[in-house]
């Protein structure tokens, strides 16, 4: 797969403690207080996890918790307790470890509190003796240019592979495509109604949007949906299943950012980190959350600011000086920039010119970057394995499926999101069995179904992940014109508000 020549050995991150070492038996409630799910703002991460095109925040964060949307402390203005307040947080578990069996921090959930548990008006909608009808929803276009184009192809690849293998429990998957909401809230709702009442799909797959208006329709019509939880619609609902769970509950944090930062180094100490974002409320909220995730695992955050204008970075002087002196007059070990593509490139150029000796980390994994020398040596985070690790059986099969069914499709983050959403659905169908209705399907999954992920995607547990994220991520490095895996998919722990 083009990675053997200079491929580094894949690091298997050891178990890093939280400084106190012992496991707590504390318990937290699944519902994050009377305000419910907070921190999601009004539509999730602006731009969402899209292609490498200019525009603020074309990516989602692979560290769990709220994405770029919402305000620090939650949409209701409630203060978030400091992580140093031992009376507020239950600190449990390591910052890195296997992709299965990750610590839930003692979180307990009450499935009876889930929304959308009513019987379906037509429980056999979209399913016959021979096929299951599925349709997706994503922003394949957007006003800002950043899109999830390729998610439709990724889903079709997975469904084609399933059908060629004989279908699922004797039924073929009739995938009618992905509807485009154009990142428009009204269109998002309208397209959801098409899926539920015109196509009459059994399930919506993939669902990858920055808007959550679809959720009311899918709830009312009881349409199970599977996708990437880049909006709050995946939270506290019986019918929403995200590859990385619910990412919009600020009563539950994840500590795996610390594990990922420390995995870039051979030693066992906690390292220092600078976080750089865009001058937008959403960016400041995101950096505030990421700062908490890093500090939860013992990493010192020396800088967490959003000084880059929304129009793009022009003068780098003040920013470079601030970062280079942020660690008690010295530079931090790692700079993690969550910016638009052009600003990120300019920042890297300026820091290199200033002699920055540390490492660069970003969410900029994309095969299209291999020709850009400015990013040579950069590390990128992903919520799953990106398809360059040929030691993982499931990821290797994914790459083979793309080569067979869509050889011209770049295996981008968008295409991967579509593929893994469809894979989650296929595995759920297989586990649910032949005797299938909408109601039996949803009920089965919410009675302690576990999707193992086989090391390619995070293990998810239901109903737990209706309320919490998966504390998992992987790291790759762009080196000498190719992406190389640095870590396996690694999971840390959840931290639960008491």
mmCIF file of N, CA and C in Angstrom, residues 177-295:
data_model
loop_
_atom_site.group_PDB
_atom_site.id
_atom_site.type_symbol
_atom_site.label_atom_id
_atom_site.label_comp_id
_atom_site.label_asym_id
_atom_site.label_seq_id
_atom_site.Cartn_x
_atom_site.Cartn_y
_atom_site.Cartn_z
ATOM 1 N N UNK A 177 -28.580 5.710 -2.181
ATOM 2 C CA UNK A 177 -27.707 6.874 -2.285
ATOM 3 C C UNK A 177 -27.770 7.761 -1.058
ATOM 4 N N UNK A 178 -27.105 8.917 -1.164
ATOM 5 C CA UNK A 178 -27.030 9.878 -0.067
ATOM 6 C C UNK A 178 -27.632 11.203 -0.525
ATOM 7 N N UNK A 179 -28.580 11.697 0.247
ATOM 8 C CA UNK A 179 -29.178 12.996 -0.044
ATOM 9 C C UNK A 179 -28.288 14.105 0.509
ATOM 10 N N UNK A 180 -28.200 15.196 -0.228
ATOM 11 C CA UNK A 180 -27.334 16.318 0.123
ATOM 12 C C UNK A 180 -28.155 17.405 0.815
ATOM 13 N N UNK A 181 -27.732 17.807 2.033
ATOM 14 C CA UNK A 181 -28.451 18.903 2.694
ATOM 15 C C UNK A 181 -27.791 20.256 2.459
ATOM 16 N N UNK A 182 -26.636 20.267 1.772
ATOM 17 C CA UNK A 182 -25.977 21.515 1.438
ATOM 18 C C UNK A 182 -25.618 22.366 2.639
ATOM 19 N N UNK A 183 -25.543 21.783 3.815
ATOM 20 C CA UNK A 183 -25.317 22.484 5.079
ATOM 21 C C UNK A 183 -26.364 23.576 5.323
ATOM 22 N N UNK A 184 -27.565 23.308 4.872
ATOM 23 C CA UNK A 184 -28.684 24.224 5.070
ATOM 24 C C UNK A 184 -29.674 23.574 6.035
ATOM 25 N N UNK A 185 -30.065 24.291 7.087
ATOM 26 C CA UNK A 185 -30.886 23.687 8.135
ATOM 27 C C UNK A 185 -32.258 23.267 7.625
ATOM 28 N N UNK A 186 -32.888 24.080 6.784
ATOM 29 C CA UNK A 186 -34.208 23.728 6.254
ATOM 30 C C UNK A 186 -34.128 22.516 5.334
ATOM 31 N N UNK A 187 -33.084 22.494 4.525
ATOM 32 C CA UNK A 187 -32.910 21.375 3.597
ATOM 33 C C UNK A 187 -32.582 20.093 4.363
ATOM 34 N N UNK A 188 -31.868 20.230 5.466
ATOM 35 C CA UNK A 188 -31.546 19.086 6.302
ATOM 36 C C UNK A 188 -32.821 18.407 6.784
ATOM 37 N N UNK A 189 -33.767 19.203 7.243
ATOM 38 C CA UNK A 189 -35.044 18.667 7.729
ATOM 39 C C UNK A 189 -35.843 18.059 6.581
ATOM 40 N N UNK A 190 -35.893 18.773 5.448
ATOM 41 C CA UNK A 190 -36.668 18.304 4.298
ATOM 42 C C UNK A 190 -36.142 16.975 3.776
ATOM 43 N N UNK A 191 -34.826 16.843 3.701
ATOM 44 C CA UNK A 191 -34.251 15.596 3.194
ATOM 45 C C UNK A 191 -34.500 14.434 4.151
ATOM 46 N N UNK A 192 -34.508 14.719 5.442
ATOM 47 C CA UNK A 192 -34.824 13.665 6.417
ATOM 48 C C UNK A 192 -36.244 13.150 6.202
ATOM 49 N N UNK A 193 -37.163 14.061 5.893
ATOM 50 C CA UNK A 193 -38.549 13.652 5.641
ATOM 51 C C UNK A 193 -38.646 12.799 4.375
ATOM 52 N N UNK A 194 -37.827 13.109 3.371
ATOM 53 C CA UNK A 194 -37.811 12.291 2.160
ATOM 54 C C UNK A 194 -37.385 10.863 2.503
ATOM 55 N N UNK A 195 -36.333 10.739 3.282
ATOM 56 C CA UNK A 195 -35.827 9.415 3.662
ATOM 57 C C UNK A 195 -36.886 8.622 4.424
ATOM 58 N N UNK A 196 -37.565 9.287 5.354
ATOM 59 C CA UNK A 196 -38.502 8.592 6.235
ATOM 60 C C UNK A 196 -39.843 8.302 5.575
ATOM 61 N N UNK A 197 -40.351 9.249 4.782
ATOM 62 C CA UNK A 197 -41.739 9.136 4.297
ATOM 63 C C UNK A 197 -41.886 8.908 2.802
ATOM 64 N N UNK A 198 -40.863 9.194 2.017
ATOM 65 C CA UNK A 198 -40.956 8.948 0.579
ATOM 66 C C UNK A 198 -40.141 7.713 0.181
ATOM 67 N N UNK A 199 -38.869 7.715 0.506
ATOM 68 C CA UNK A 199 -38.076 6.512 0.267
ATOM 69 C C UNK A 199 -38.523 5.381 1.184
ATOM 70 N N UNK A 200 -38.997 5.765 2.367
ATOM 71 C CA UNK A 200 -39.423 4.817 3.390
ATOM 72 C C UNK A 200 -38.309 3.814 3.696
ATOM 73 N N UNK A 201 -37.154 4.381 3.977
ATOM 74 C CA UNK A 201 -35.977 3.571 4.262
ATOM 75 C C UNK A 201 -36.093 2.902 5.623
ATOM 76 N N UNK A 202 -35.557 1.717 5.719
ATOM 77 C CA UNK A 202 -35.470 1.025 7.005
ATOM 78 C C UNK A 202 -34.564 1.794 7.949
ATOM 79 N N UNK A 203 -33.458 2.314 7.394
ATOM 80 C CA UNK A 203 -32.484 3.053 8.195
ATOM 81 C C UNK A 203 -31.833 4.123 7.334
ATOM 82 N N UNK A 204 -31.287 5.144 7.981
ATOM 83 C CA UNK A 204 -30.537 6.196 7.300
ATOM 84 C C UNK A 204 -29.049 5.950 7.533
ATOM 85 N N UNK A 205 -28.330 5.691 6.438
ATOM 86 C CA UNK A 205 -26.902 5.371 6.506
ATOM 87 C C UNK A 205 -26.229 5.849 5.215
ATOM 88 N N UNK A 206 -25.159 6.633 5.279
ATOM 89 C CA UNK A 206 -24.593 7.262 6.469
ATOM 90 C C UNK A 206 -25.283 8.593 6.752
ATOM 91 N N UNK A 207 -25.229 9.018 7.993
ATOM 92 C CA UNK A 207 -25.672 10.360 8.373
ATOM 93 C C UNK A 207 -24.445 11.109 8.867
ATOM 94 N N UNK A 208 -24.022 12.103 8.087
ATOM 95 C CA UNK A 208 -22.818 12.878 8.411
ATOM 96 C C UNK A 208 -23.110 14.330 8.072
ATOM 97 N N UNK A 209 -23.629 15.048 9.031
ATOM 98 C CA UNK A 209 -24.063 16.425 8.803
ATOM 99 C C UNK A 209 -23.571 17.317 9.932
ATOM 100 N N UNK A 210 -23.561 18.633 9.670
ATOM 101 C CA UNK A 210 -23.269 19.585 10.741
ATOM 102 C C UNK A 210 -24.555 20.105 11.359
ATOM 103 N N UNK A 211 -25.685 19.832 10.732
ATOM 104 C CA UNK A 211 -27.001 20.236 11.231
ATOM 105 C C UNK A 211 -27.681 19.031 11.881
ATOM 106 N N UNK A 212 -28.505 19.291 12.889
ATOM 107 C CA UNK A 212 -29.177 18.195 13.593
ATOM 108 C C UNK A 212 -30.687 18.242 13.447
ATOM 109 N N UNK A 213 -31.197 19.018 12.496
ATOM 110 C CA UNK A 213 -32.645 19.118 12.313
ATOM 111 C C UNK A 213 -33.304 17.812 11.938
ATOM 112 N N UNK A 214 -32.546 16.919 11.303
ATOM 113 C CA UNK A 214 -33.063 15.613 10.895
ATOM 114 C C UNK A 214 -33.566 14.793 12.077
ATOM 115 N N UNK A 215 -33.005 15.064 13.265
ATOM 116 C CA UNK A 215 -33.227 14.185 14.417
ATOM 117 C C UNK A 215 -34.689 14.083 14.812
ATOM 118 N N UNK A 216 -35.440 15.183 14.728
ATOM 119 C CA UNK A 216 -36.853 15.151 15.102
ATOM 120 C C UNK A 216 -37.654 14.232 14.182
ATOM 121 N N UNK A 217 -37.389 14.325 12.879
ATOM 122 C CA UNK A 217 -38.092 13.460 11.928
ATOM 123 C C UNK A 217 -37.735 11.997 12.141
ATOM 124 N N UNK A 218 -36.456 11.705 12.281
ATOM 125 C CA UNK A 218 -36.044 10.318 12.480
ATOM 126 C C UNK A 218 -36.586 9.766 13.792
ATOM 127 N N UNK A 219 -36.762 10.627 14.779
ATOM 128 C CA UNK A 219 -37.348 10.189 16.040
ATOM 129 C C UNK A 219 -38.836 9.899 15.872
ATOM 130 N N UNK A 220 -39.556 10.843 15.284
ATOM 131 C CA UNK A 220 -40.999 10.681 15.112
ATOM 132 C C UNK A 220 -41.332 9.457 14.273
ATOM 133 N N UNK A 221 -40.564 9.230 13.223
ATOM 134 C CA UNK A 221 -40.824 8.109 12.317
ATOM 135 C C UNK A 221 -40.068 6.843 12.721
ATOM 136 N N UNK A 222 -39.289 6.949 13.781
ATOM 137 C CA UNK A 222 -38.436 5.860 14.276
ATOM 138 C C UNK A 222 -37.589 5.262 13.144
ATOM 139 N N UNK A 223 -36.682 6.104 12.642
ATOM 140 C CA UNK A 223 -35.726 5.689 11.616
ATOM 141 C C UNK A 223 -34.358 5.540 12.273
ATOM 142 N N UNK A 224 -33.852 4.331 12.433
ATOM 143 C CA UNK A 224 -32.494 4.174 12.962
ATOM 144 C C UNK A 224 -31.491 4.849 12.028
ATOM 145 N N UNK A 225 -30.498 5.535 12.582
ATOM 146 C CA UNK A 225 -29.500 6.170 11.718
ATOM 147 C C UNK A 225 -28.099 5.912 12.256
ATOM 148 N N UNK A 226 -27.181 5.739 11.307
ATOM 149 C CA UNK A 226 -25.805 5.368 11.604
ATOM 150 C C UNK A 226 -24.885 6.334 10.880
ATOM 151 N N UNK A 227 -23.888 6.860 11.596
ATOM 152 C CA UNK A 227 -22.982 7.810 10.964
ATOM 153 C C UNK A 227 -21.897 8.271 11.897
ATOM 154 N N UNK A 228 -21.357 9.452 11.603
ATOM 155 C CA UNK A 228 -20.319 10.075 12.407
ATOM 156 C C UNK A 228 -20.987 11.163 13.226
ATOM 157 N N UNK A 229 -20.889 11.066 14.549
ATOM 158 C CA UNK A 229 -21.662 11.940 15.426
ATOM 159 C C UNK A 229 -21.153 13.349 15.505
ATOM 160 N N UNK A 230 -21.129 14.047 14.380
ATOM 161 C CA UNK A 230 -20.623 15.418 14.323
ATOM 162 C C UNK A 230 -21.676 16.449 14.688
ATOM 163 N N UNK A 231 -22.772 16.029 15.281
ATOM 164 C CA UNK A 231 -23.783 16.956 15.789
ATOM 165 C C UNK A 231 -24.504 16.287 16.953
ATOM 166 N N UNK A 232 -25.275 17.089 17.688
ATOM 167 C CA UNK A 232 -25.891 16.602 18.913
ATOM 168 C C UNK A 232 -27.073 15.668 18.673
ATOM 169 N N UNK A 233 -27.474 15.480 17.417
ATOM 170 C CA UNK A 233 -28.565 14.571 17.114
ATOM 171 C C UNK A 233 -28.283 13.126 17.464
ATOM 172 N N UNK A 234 -27.014 12.782 17.658
ATOM 173 C CA UNK A 234 -26.634 11.408 17.998
ATOM 174 C C UNK A 234 -26.707 11.129 19.498
ATOM 175 N N UNK A 235 -27.105 12.108 20.280
ATOM 176 C CA UNK A 235 -27.038 11.979 21.740
ATOM 177 C C UNK A 235 -28.406 11.738 22.369
ATOM 178 N N UNK A 236 -28.448 10.842 23.324
ATOM 179 C CA UNK A 236 -29.624 10.537 24.144
ATOM 180 C C UNK A 236 -30.839 10.101 23.335
ATOM 181 N N UNK A 237 -30.592 9.474 22.202
ATOM 182 C CA UNK A 237 -31.670 8.950 21.377
ATOM 183 C C UNK A 237 -31.450 7.464 21.138
ATOM 184 N N UNK A 238 -32.523 6.699 21.162
ATOM 185 C CA UNK A 238 -32.413 5.254 20.986
ATOM 186 C C UNK A 238 -32.101 4.855 19.559
ATOM 187 N N UNK A 239 -32.290 5.773 18.598
ATOM 188 C CA UNK A 239 -32.178 5.403 17.190
ATOM 189 C C UNK A 239 -30.896 5.890 16.519
ATOM 190 N N UNK A 240 -30.046 6.663 17.229
ATOM 191 C CA UNK A 240 -28.836 7.198 16.626
ATOM 192 C C UNK A 240 -27.596 6.456 17.069
ATOM 193 N N UNK A 241 -26.799 5.962 16.109
ATOM 194 C CA UNK A 241 -25.614 5.160 16.413
ATOM 195 C C UNK A 241 -24.413 5.765 15.680
ATOM 196 N N UNK A 242 -23.520 6.381 16.447
ATOM 197 C CA UNK A 242 -22.350 7.022 15.872
ATOM 198 C C UNK A 242 -21.117 6.146 15.959
ATOM 199 N N UNK A 243 -20.270 6.224 14.946
ATOM 200 C CA UNK A 243 -19.021 5.451 14.938
ATOM 201 C C UNK A 243 -18.209 5.758 16.195
ATOM 202 N N UNK A 244 -18.272 7.013 16.632
ATOM 203 C CA UNK A 244 -17.525 7.427 17.818
ATOM 204 C C UNK A 244 -18.469 7.842 18.944
ATOM 205 N N UNK A 245 -19.709 7.391 18.900
ATOM 206 C CA UNK A 245 -20.658 7.661 19.962
ATOM 207 C C UNK A 245 -21.194 9.077 19.941
ATOM 208 N N UNK A 246 -21.671 9.531 21.097
ATOM 209 C CA UNK A 246 -22.202 10.894 21.289
ATOM 210 C C UNK A 246 -21.048 11.795 21.707
ATOM 211 N N UNK A 247 -20.778 12.816 20.914
ATOM 212 C CA UNK A 247 -19.643 13.691 21.186
ATOM 213 C C UNK A 247 -20.052 15.011 21.844
ATOM 214 N N UNK A 248 -21.285 15.098 22.333
ATOM 215 C CA UNK A 248 -21.797 16.379 22.836
ATOM 216 C C UNK A 248 -22.351 16.270 24.250
ATOM 217 N N UNK A 249 -21.548 15.735 25.137
ATOM 218 C CA UNK A 249 -21.944 15.651 26.538
ATOM 219 C C UNK A 249 -20.785 16.170 27.374
ATOM 220 N N UNK A 250 -20.902 17.403 27.876
ATOM 221 C CA UNK A 250 -19.776 17.967 28.604
ATOM 222 C C UNK A 250 -19.724 17.489 30.051
ATOM 223 N N UNK A 251 -20.614 16.569 30.410
ATOM 224 C CA UNK A 251 -20.513 15.913 31.700
ATOM 225 C C UNK A 251 -19.600 14.709 31.661
ATOM 226 N N UNK A 252 -19.106 14.381 30.459
ATOM 227 C CA UNK A 252 -18.177 13.273 30.279
ATOM 228 C C UNK A 252 -17.046 13.752 29.377
ATOM 229 N N UNK A 253 -15.815 13.655 29.843
ATOM 230 C CA UNK A 253 -14.652 14.022 29.055
ATOM 231 C C UNK A 253 -13.889 12.771 28.646
ATOM 232 N N UNK A 254 -12.934 12.954 27.736
ATOM 233 C CA UNK A 254 -12.046 11.870 27.333
ATOM 234 C C UNK A 254 -10.612 12.345 27.520
ATOM 235 N N UNK A 255 -9.726 11.454 27.945
ATOM 236 C CA UNK A 255 -8.360 11.880 28.239
ATOM 237 C C UNK A 255 -7.339 11.426 27.205
ATOM 238 N N UNK A 256 -7.795 10.898 26.051
ATOM 239 C CA UNK A 256 -6.848 10.280 25.126
ATOM 240 C C UNK A 256 -6.010 11.269 24.340
ATOM 241 N N UNK A 257 -6.344 12.564 24.341
ATOM 242 C CA UNK A 257 -5.460 13.534 23.694
ATOM 243 C C UNK A 257 -4.086 13.500 24.350
ATOM 244 N N UNK A 258 -4.060 13.379 25.667
ATOM 245 C CA UNK A 258 -2.778 13.285 26.369
ATOM 246 C C UNK A 258 -1.994 12.058 25.913
ATOM 247 N N UNK A 259 -2.688 10.937 25.783
ATOM 248 C CA UNK A 259 -2.014 9.728 25.317
ATOM 249 C C UNK A 259 -1.437 9.876 23.926
ATOM 250 N N UNK A 260 -2.182 10.561 23.038
ATOM 251 C CA UNK A 260 -1.693 10.760 21.681
ATOM 252 C C UNK A 260 -0.488 11.691 21.651
ATOM 253 N N UNK A 261 -0.532 12.774 22.418
ATOM 254 C CA UNK A 261 0.605 13.697 22.471
ATOM 255 C C UNK A 261 1.841 12.966 22.980
ATOM 256 N N UNK A 262 1.707 12.226 24.054
ATOM 257 C CA UNK A 262 2.858 11.532 24.638
ATOM 258 C C UNK A 262 3.371 10.405 23.745
ATOM 259 N N UNK A 263 2.487 9.847 22.904
ATOM 260 C CA UNK A 263 2.926 8.748 22.034
ATOM 261 C C UNK A 263 3.871 9.213 20.936
ATOM 262 N N UNK A 264 3.999 10.517 20.738
ATOM 263 C CA UNK A 264 4.921 11.034 19.731
ATOM 264 C C UNK A 264 6.373 10.973 20.189
ATOM 265 N N UNK A 265 6.573 10.608 21.444
ATOM 266 C CA UNK A 265 7.903 10.609 22.032
ATOM 267 C C UNK A 265 8.235 9.222 22.592
ATOM 268 N N UNK A 266 9.511 8.947 22.690
ATOM 269 C CA UNK A 266 9.956 7.637 23.162
ATOM 270 C C UNK A 266 9.995 7.545 24.683
ATOM 271 N N UNK A 267 10.046 8.688 25.369
ATOM 272 C CA UNK A 267 10.147 8.643 26.823
ATOM 273 C C UNK A 267 8.773 8.479 27.451
ATOM 274 N N UNK A 268 8.723 8.414 28.773
ATOM 275 C CA UNK A 268 7.476 8.162 29.488
ATOM 276 C C UNK A 268 6.938 9.384 30.229
ATOM 277 N N UNK A 269 7.495 10.548 29.987
ATOM 278 C CA UNK A 269 7.028 11.719 30.715
ATOM 279 C C UNK A 269 5.857 12.391 29.994
ATOM 280 N N UNK A 270 5.136 13.212 30.738
ATOM 281 C CA UNK A 270 4.096 14.033 30.131
ATOM 282 C C UNK A 270 4.739 15.229 29.445
ATOM 283 N N UNK A 271 4.257 15.550 28.256
ATOM 284 C CA UNK A 271 4.872 16.600 27.446
ATOM 285 C C UNK A 271 4.015 17.870 27.457
ATOM 286 N N UNK A 272 4.533 18.897 26.813
ATOM 287 C CA UNK A 272 3.857 20.194 26.783
ATOM 288 C C UNK A 272 3.222 20.415 25.423
ATOM 289 N N UNK A 273 2.128 21.178 25.423
ATOM 290 C CA UNK A 273 1.296 21.302 24.226
ATOM 291 C C UNK A 273 0.792 22.729 24.057
ATOM 292 N N UNK A 274 0.856 23.239 22.845
ATOM 293 C CA UNK A 274 0.223 24.509 22.473
ATOM 294 C C UNK A 274 -0.931 24.226 21.531
ATOM 295 N N UNK A 275 -2.070 24.876 21.771
ATOM 296 C CA UNK A 275 -3.266 24.719 20.944
ATOM 297 C C UNK A 275 -3.554 26.042 20.251
ATOM 298 N N UNK A 276 -3.702 26.011 18.933
ATOM 299 C CA UNK A 276 -3.903 27.225 18.142
ATOM 300 C C UNK A 276 -5.171 27.087 17.317
ATOM 301 N N UNK A 277 -6.036 28.104 17.374
ATOM 302 C CA UNK A 277 -7.287 28.063 16.625
ATOM 303 C C UNK A 277 -7.614 29.377 15.942
ATOM 304 N N UNK A 278 -8.837 29.473 15.448
ATOM 305 C CA UNK A 278 -9.329 30.618 14.683
ATOM 306 C C UNK A 278 -10.145 31.534 15.590
ATOM 307 N N UNK A 279 -10.152 32.819 15.263
ATOM 308 C CA UNK A 279 -10.849 33.823 16.061
ATOM 309 C C UNK A 279 -12.364 33.747 15.850
ATOM 310 N N UNK A 280 -12.938 32.678 16.358
ATOM 311 C CA UNK A 280 -14.376 32.449 16.324
ATOM 312 C C UNK A 280 -14.801 31.881 17.673
ATOM 313 N N UNK A 281 -16.039 32.152 18.088
ATOM 314 C CA UNK A 281 -16.522 31.597 19.352
ATOM 315 C C UNK A 281 -16.414 30.084 19.360
ATOM 316 N N UNK A 282 -16.745 29.461 18.225
ATOM 317 C CA UNK A 282 -16.695 28.002 18.146
ATOM 318 C C UNK A 282 -15.279 27.483 18.337
ATOM 319 N N UNK A 283 -14.289 28.212 17.795
ATOM 320 C CA UNK A 283 -12.903 27.800 17.953
ATOM 321 C C UNK A 283 -12.459 27.908 19.405
ATOM 322 N N UNK A 284 -12.823 29.000 20.048
ATOM 323 C CA UNK A 284 -12.451 29.155 21.447
ATOM 324 C C UNK A 284 -13.075 28.062 22.314
ATOM 325 N N UNK A 285 -14.313 27.707 22.005
ATOM 326 C CA UNK A 285 -14.962 26.616 22.741
ATOM 327 C C UNK A 285 -14.236 25.299 22.522
ATOM 328 N N UNK A 286 -13.872 25.024 21.269
ATOM 329 C CA UNK A 286 -13.180 23.777 20.951
ATOM 330 C C UNK A 286 -11.844 23.691 21.662
ATOM 331 N N UNK A 287 -11.080 24.793 21.631
ATOM 332 C CA UNK A 287 -9.784 24.765 22.283
ATOM 333 C C UNK A 287 -9.920 24.625 23.793
ATOM 334 N N UNK A 288 -10.981 25.219 24.360
ATOM 335 C CA UNK A 288 -11.214 25.042 25.786
ATOM 336 C C UNK A 288 -11.448 23.587 26.135
ATOM 337 N N UNK A 289 -12.202 22.882 25.287
ATOM 338 C CA UNK A 289 -12.450 21.461 25.510
ATOM 339 C C UNK A 289 -11.177 20.638 25.338
ATOM 340 N N UNK A 290 -10.426 20.923 24.277
ATOM 341 C CA UNK A 290 -9.196 20.179 24.036
ATOM 342 C C UNK A 290 -8.193 20.395 25.163
ATOM 343 N N UNK A 291 -8.155 21.597 25.710
ATOM 344 C CA UNK A 291 -7.272 21.871 26.844
ATOM 345 C C UNK A 291 -7.636 20.966 28.029
ATOM 346 N N UNK A 292 -8.943 20.817 28.270
ATOM 347 C CA UNK A 292 -9.386 19.936 29.355
ATOM 348 C C UNK A 292 -8.963 18.488 29.098
ATOM 349 N N UNK A 293 -9.125 18.031 27.848
ATOM 350 C CA UNK A 293 -8.785 16.643 27.534
ATOM 351 C C UNK A 293 -7.296 16.384 27.762
ATOM 352 N N UNK A 294 -6.467 17.351 27.350
ATOM 353 C CA UNK A 294 -5.026 17.187 27.522
ATOM 354 C C UNK A 294 -4.650 17.189 29.004
ATOM 355 N N UNK A 295 -5.183 18.154 29.738
ATOM 356 C CA UNK A 295 -4.862 18.258 31.158
ATOM 357 C C UNK A 295 -5.400 17.068 31.951
#
